[in-house]
CSV table of C-alpha atoms in Angstrom, one decimal:
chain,number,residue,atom,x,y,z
A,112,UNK,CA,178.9,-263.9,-59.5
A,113,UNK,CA,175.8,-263.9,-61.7
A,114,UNK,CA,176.4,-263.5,-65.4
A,115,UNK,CA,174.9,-263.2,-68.8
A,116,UNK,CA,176.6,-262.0,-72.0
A,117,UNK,CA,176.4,-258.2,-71.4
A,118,UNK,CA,175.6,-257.9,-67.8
A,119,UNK,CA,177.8,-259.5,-64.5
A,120,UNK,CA,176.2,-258.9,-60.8
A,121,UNK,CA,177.6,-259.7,-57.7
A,122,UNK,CA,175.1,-260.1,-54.9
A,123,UNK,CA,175.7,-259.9,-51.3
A,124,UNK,CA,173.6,-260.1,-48.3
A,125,UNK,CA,174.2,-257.7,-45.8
A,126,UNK,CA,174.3,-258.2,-41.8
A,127,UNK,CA,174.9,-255.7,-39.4
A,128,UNK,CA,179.2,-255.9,-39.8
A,129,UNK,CA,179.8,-257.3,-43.3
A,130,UNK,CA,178.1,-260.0,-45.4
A,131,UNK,CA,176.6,-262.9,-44.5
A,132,UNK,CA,176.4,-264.3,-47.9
A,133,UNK,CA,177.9,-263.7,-51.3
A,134,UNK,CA,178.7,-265.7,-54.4
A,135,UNK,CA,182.0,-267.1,-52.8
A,136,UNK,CA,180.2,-268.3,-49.7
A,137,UNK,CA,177.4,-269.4,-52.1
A,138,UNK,CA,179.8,-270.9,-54.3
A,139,UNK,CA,180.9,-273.1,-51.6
A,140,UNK,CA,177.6,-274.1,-50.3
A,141,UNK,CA,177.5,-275.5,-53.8
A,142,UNK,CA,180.8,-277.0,-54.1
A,143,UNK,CA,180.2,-279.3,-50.2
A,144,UNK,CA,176.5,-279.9,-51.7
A,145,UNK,CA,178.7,-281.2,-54.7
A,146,UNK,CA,181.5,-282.9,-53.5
A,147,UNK,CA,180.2,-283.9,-50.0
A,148,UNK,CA,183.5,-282.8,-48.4
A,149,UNK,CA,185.1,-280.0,-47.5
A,150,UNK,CA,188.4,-280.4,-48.8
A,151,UNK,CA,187.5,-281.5,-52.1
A,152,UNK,CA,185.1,-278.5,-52.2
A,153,UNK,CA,188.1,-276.1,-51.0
A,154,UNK,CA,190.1,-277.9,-53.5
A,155,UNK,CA,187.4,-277.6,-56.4
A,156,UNK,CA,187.6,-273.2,-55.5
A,157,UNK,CA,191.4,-273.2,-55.5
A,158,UNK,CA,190.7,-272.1,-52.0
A,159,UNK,CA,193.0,-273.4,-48.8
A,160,UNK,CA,191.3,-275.1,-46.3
A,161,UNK,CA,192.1,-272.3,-43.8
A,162,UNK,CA,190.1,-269.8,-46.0
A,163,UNK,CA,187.3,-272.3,-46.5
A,164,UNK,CA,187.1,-273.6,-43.0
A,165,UNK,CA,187.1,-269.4,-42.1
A,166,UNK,CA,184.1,-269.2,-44.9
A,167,UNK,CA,182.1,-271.7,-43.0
A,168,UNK,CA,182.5,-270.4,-40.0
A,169,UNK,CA,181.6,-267.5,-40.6
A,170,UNK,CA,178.1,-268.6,-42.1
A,171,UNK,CA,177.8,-270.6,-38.6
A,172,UNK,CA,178.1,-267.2,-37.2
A,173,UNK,CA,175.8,-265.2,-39.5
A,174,UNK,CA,173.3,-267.9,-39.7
A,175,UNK,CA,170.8,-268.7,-37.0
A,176,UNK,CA,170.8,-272.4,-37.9
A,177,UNK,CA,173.2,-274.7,-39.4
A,178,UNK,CA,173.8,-274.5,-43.1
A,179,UNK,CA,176.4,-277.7,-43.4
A,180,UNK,CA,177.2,-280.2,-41.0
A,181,UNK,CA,180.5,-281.6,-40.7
A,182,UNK,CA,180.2,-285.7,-41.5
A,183,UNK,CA,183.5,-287.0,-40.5
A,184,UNK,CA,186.4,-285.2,-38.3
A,185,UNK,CA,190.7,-285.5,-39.5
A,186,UNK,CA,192.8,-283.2,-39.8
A,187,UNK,CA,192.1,-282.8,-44.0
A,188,UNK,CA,188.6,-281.6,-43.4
A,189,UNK,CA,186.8,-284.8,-43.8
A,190,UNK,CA,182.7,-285.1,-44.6
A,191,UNK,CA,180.5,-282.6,-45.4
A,192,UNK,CA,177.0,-281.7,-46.3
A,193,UNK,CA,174.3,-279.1,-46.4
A,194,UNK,CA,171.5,-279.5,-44.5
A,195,UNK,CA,168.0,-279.0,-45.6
A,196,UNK,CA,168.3,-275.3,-44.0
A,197,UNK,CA,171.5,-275.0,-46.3
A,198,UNK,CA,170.2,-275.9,-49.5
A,199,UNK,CA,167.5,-274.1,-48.7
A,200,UNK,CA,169.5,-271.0,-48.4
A,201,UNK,CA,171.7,-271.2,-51.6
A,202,UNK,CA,168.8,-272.0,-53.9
A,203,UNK,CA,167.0,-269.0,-52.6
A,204,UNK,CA,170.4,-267.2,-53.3
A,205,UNK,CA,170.6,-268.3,-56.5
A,206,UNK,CA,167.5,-267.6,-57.3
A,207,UNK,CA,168.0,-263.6,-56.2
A,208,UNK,CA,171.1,-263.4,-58.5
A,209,UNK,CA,168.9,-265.4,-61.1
A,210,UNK,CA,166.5,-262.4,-60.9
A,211,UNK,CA,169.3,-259.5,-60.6
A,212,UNK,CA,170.2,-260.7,-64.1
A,213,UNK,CA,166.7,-261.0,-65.4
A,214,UNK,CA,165.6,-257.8,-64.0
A,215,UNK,CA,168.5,-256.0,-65.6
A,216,UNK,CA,169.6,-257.7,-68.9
A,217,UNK,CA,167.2,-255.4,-71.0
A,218,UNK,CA,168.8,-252.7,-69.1
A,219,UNK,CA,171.9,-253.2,-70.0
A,220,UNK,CA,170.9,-254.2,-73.4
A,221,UNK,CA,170.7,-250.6,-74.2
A,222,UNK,CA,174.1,-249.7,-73.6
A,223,UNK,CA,175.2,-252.5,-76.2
A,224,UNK,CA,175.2,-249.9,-79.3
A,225,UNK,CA,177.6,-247.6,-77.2
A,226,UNK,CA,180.1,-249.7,-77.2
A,227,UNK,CA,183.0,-250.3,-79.3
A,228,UNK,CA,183.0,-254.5,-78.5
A,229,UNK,CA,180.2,-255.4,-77.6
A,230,UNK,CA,179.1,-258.0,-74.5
B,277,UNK,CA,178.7,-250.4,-55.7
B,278,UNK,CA,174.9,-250.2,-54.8
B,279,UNK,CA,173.5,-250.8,-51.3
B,280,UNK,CA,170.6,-251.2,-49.3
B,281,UNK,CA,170.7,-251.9,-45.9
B,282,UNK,CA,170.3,-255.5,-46.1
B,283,UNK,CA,172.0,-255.6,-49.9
B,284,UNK,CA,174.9,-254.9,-51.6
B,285,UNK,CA,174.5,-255.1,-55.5
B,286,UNK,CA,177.5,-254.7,-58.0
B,287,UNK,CA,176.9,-254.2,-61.6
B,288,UNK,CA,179.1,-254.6,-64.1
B,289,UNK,CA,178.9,-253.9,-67.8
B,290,UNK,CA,180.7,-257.1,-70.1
B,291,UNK,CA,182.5,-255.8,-72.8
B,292,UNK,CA,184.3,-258.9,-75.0
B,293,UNK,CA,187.3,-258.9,-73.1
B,294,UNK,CA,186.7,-257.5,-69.5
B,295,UNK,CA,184.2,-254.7,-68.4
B,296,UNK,CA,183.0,-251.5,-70.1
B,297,UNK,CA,181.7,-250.0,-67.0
B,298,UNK,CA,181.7,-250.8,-63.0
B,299,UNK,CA,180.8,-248.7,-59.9
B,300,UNK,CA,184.5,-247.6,-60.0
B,301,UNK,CA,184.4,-246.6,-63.3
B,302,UNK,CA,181.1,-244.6,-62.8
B,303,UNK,CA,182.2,-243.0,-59.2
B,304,UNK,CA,185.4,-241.4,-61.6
B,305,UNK,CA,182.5,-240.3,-64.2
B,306,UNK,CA,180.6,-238.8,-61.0
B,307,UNK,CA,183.8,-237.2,-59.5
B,308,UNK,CA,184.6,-235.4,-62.9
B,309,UNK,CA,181.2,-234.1,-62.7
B,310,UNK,CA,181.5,-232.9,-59.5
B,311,UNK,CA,185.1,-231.6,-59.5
B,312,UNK,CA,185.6,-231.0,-62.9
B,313,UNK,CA,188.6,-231.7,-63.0
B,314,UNK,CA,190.4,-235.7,-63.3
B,315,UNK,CA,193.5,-234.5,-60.3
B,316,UNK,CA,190.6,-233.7,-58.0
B,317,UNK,CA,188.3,-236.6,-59.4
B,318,UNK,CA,191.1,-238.8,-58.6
B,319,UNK,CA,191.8,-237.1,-54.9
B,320,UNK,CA,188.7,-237.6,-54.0
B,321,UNK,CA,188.0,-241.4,-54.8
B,322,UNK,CA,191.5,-241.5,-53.4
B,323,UNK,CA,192.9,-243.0,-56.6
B,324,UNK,CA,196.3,-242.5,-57.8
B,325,UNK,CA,196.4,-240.2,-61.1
B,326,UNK,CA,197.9,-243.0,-63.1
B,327,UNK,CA,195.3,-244.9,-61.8
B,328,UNK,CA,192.5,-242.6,-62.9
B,329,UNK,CA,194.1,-241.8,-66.1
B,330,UNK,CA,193.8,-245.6,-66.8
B,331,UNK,CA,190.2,-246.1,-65.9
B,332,UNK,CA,189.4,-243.0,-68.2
B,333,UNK,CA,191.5,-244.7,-71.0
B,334,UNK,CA,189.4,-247.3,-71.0
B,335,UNK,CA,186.5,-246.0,-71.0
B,336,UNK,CA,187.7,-244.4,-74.0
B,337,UNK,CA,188.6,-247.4,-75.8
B,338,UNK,CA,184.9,-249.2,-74.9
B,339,UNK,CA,182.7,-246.7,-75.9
B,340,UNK,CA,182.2,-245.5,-79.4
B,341,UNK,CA,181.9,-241.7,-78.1
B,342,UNK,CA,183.8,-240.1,-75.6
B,343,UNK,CA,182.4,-239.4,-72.1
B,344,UNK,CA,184.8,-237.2,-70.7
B,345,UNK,CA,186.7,-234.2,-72.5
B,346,UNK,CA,189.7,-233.1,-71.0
B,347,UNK,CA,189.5,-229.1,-71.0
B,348,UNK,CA,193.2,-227.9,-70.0
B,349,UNK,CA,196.4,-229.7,-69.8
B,350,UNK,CA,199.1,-229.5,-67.3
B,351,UNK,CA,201.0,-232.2,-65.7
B,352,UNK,CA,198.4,-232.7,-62.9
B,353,UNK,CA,195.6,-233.5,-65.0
B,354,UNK,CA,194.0,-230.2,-65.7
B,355,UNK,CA,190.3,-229.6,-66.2
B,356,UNK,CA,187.9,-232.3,-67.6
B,357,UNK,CA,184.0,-232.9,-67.7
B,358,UNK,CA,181.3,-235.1,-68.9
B,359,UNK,CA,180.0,-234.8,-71.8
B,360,UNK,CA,176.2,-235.1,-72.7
B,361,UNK,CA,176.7,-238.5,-73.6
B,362,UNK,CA,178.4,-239.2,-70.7
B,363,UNK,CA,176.2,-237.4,-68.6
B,364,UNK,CA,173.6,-240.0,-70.2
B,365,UNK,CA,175.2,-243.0,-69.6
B,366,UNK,CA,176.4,-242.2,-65.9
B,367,UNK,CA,172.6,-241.5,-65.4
B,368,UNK,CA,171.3,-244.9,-67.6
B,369,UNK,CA,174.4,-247.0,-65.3
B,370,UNK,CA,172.8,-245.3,-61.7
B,371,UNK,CA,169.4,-245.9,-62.7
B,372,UNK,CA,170.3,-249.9,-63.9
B,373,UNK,CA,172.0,-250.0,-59.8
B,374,UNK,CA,168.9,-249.0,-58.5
B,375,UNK,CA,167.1,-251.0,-60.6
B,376,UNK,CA,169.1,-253.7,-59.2
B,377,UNK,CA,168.2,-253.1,-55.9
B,378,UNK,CA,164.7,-252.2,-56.1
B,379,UNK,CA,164.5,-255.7,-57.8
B,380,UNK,CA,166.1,-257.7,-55.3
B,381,UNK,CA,165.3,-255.9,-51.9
B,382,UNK,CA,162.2,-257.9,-51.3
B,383,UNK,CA,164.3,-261.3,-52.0
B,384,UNK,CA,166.8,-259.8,-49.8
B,385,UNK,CA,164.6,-259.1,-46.8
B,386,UNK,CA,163.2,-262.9,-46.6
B,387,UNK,CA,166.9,-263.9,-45.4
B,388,UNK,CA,166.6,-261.2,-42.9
B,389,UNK,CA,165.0,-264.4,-40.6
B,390,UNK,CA,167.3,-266.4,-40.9
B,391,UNK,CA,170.6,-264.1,-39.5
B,392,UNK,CA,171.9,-263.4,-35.9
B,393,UNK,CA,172.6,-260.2,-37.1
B,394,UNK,CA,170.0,-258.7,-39.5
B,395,UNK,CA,171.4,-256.0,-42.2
């Protein structure tokens, strides 16, 4: 989720059944790039492994090429990283919800006077 | 919620302690337009009345002037209908969405490469 003071946008990429990409899936990409492992990146979303394991697979699905590789194997998850593709991929993301909430701060500026407590 | 067919875009209005407005908030707004009355409104976004009610009562509590009057009673709900000002600020919250997208569609389109199943 992108957020300023007054204004919160939640971007998602569409593909032809759902979204490939959204700030939870973006989210994560950050948290492996962060963490370098999976588990400690579920761990760091208060997600379960299932549901982050079931996040990355379905970026390997969505996504042409690889967006993190798996390091090490075991059954807690092990190593992980983004590849240059990945990072690559959620910086460009960021940058679109970056420029969502550039584009429409001033907008929703205006509706500041409306309200009783404001943003 | 605003959508292209390679984006989805939710905006979101902060208040101090949550959200003054949402795409939920401004389909009810819509709906009371449209069916001028909140039972119906609430039938048609298939929301329960309480439900409704609720989003309606806080709208009422965020912004300074009302946006929706209630024009008969009765236990279903009765008639209700924008007012100007809400009439405004429906408009002003559409207009920010396809700001929003207008914004970010070209961002959008340059993942479009990168997916197995483009949006």
């Amino acid at each position: 989720m992108a957020d300023s003071p007054i204004l919160s946008v939640k971007v998602r990429l569409r593909e032809r059944d759902g979204f490939a990409l959204g700030p939870g899936k973006a989210d994560l990409l950050e948290a492996i790039r962060d963490t370098a492992s999976l588990a400690s990146a579920a761990r760091k979303l208060h997600l379960s492994h299932t549901k982050a394991r079931r996040l990355l697979e379905e970026m390997g699905n969505s996504f042409r090429a690889p967006l993190v590789v798996l390091t090490r194997g075991g059954k807690d998850g092990g190593g992980a990283e983004l590849t240059e593709h990945g990072q690559h991929i959620l910086t460009a993301f960021r940058a679109m919800e970056a420029e969502a909430i550039g584009a429409l701060e001033p907008l929703a500026a205006r509706f500041q006077a409306f309200l009783v407590n404001q943003g």
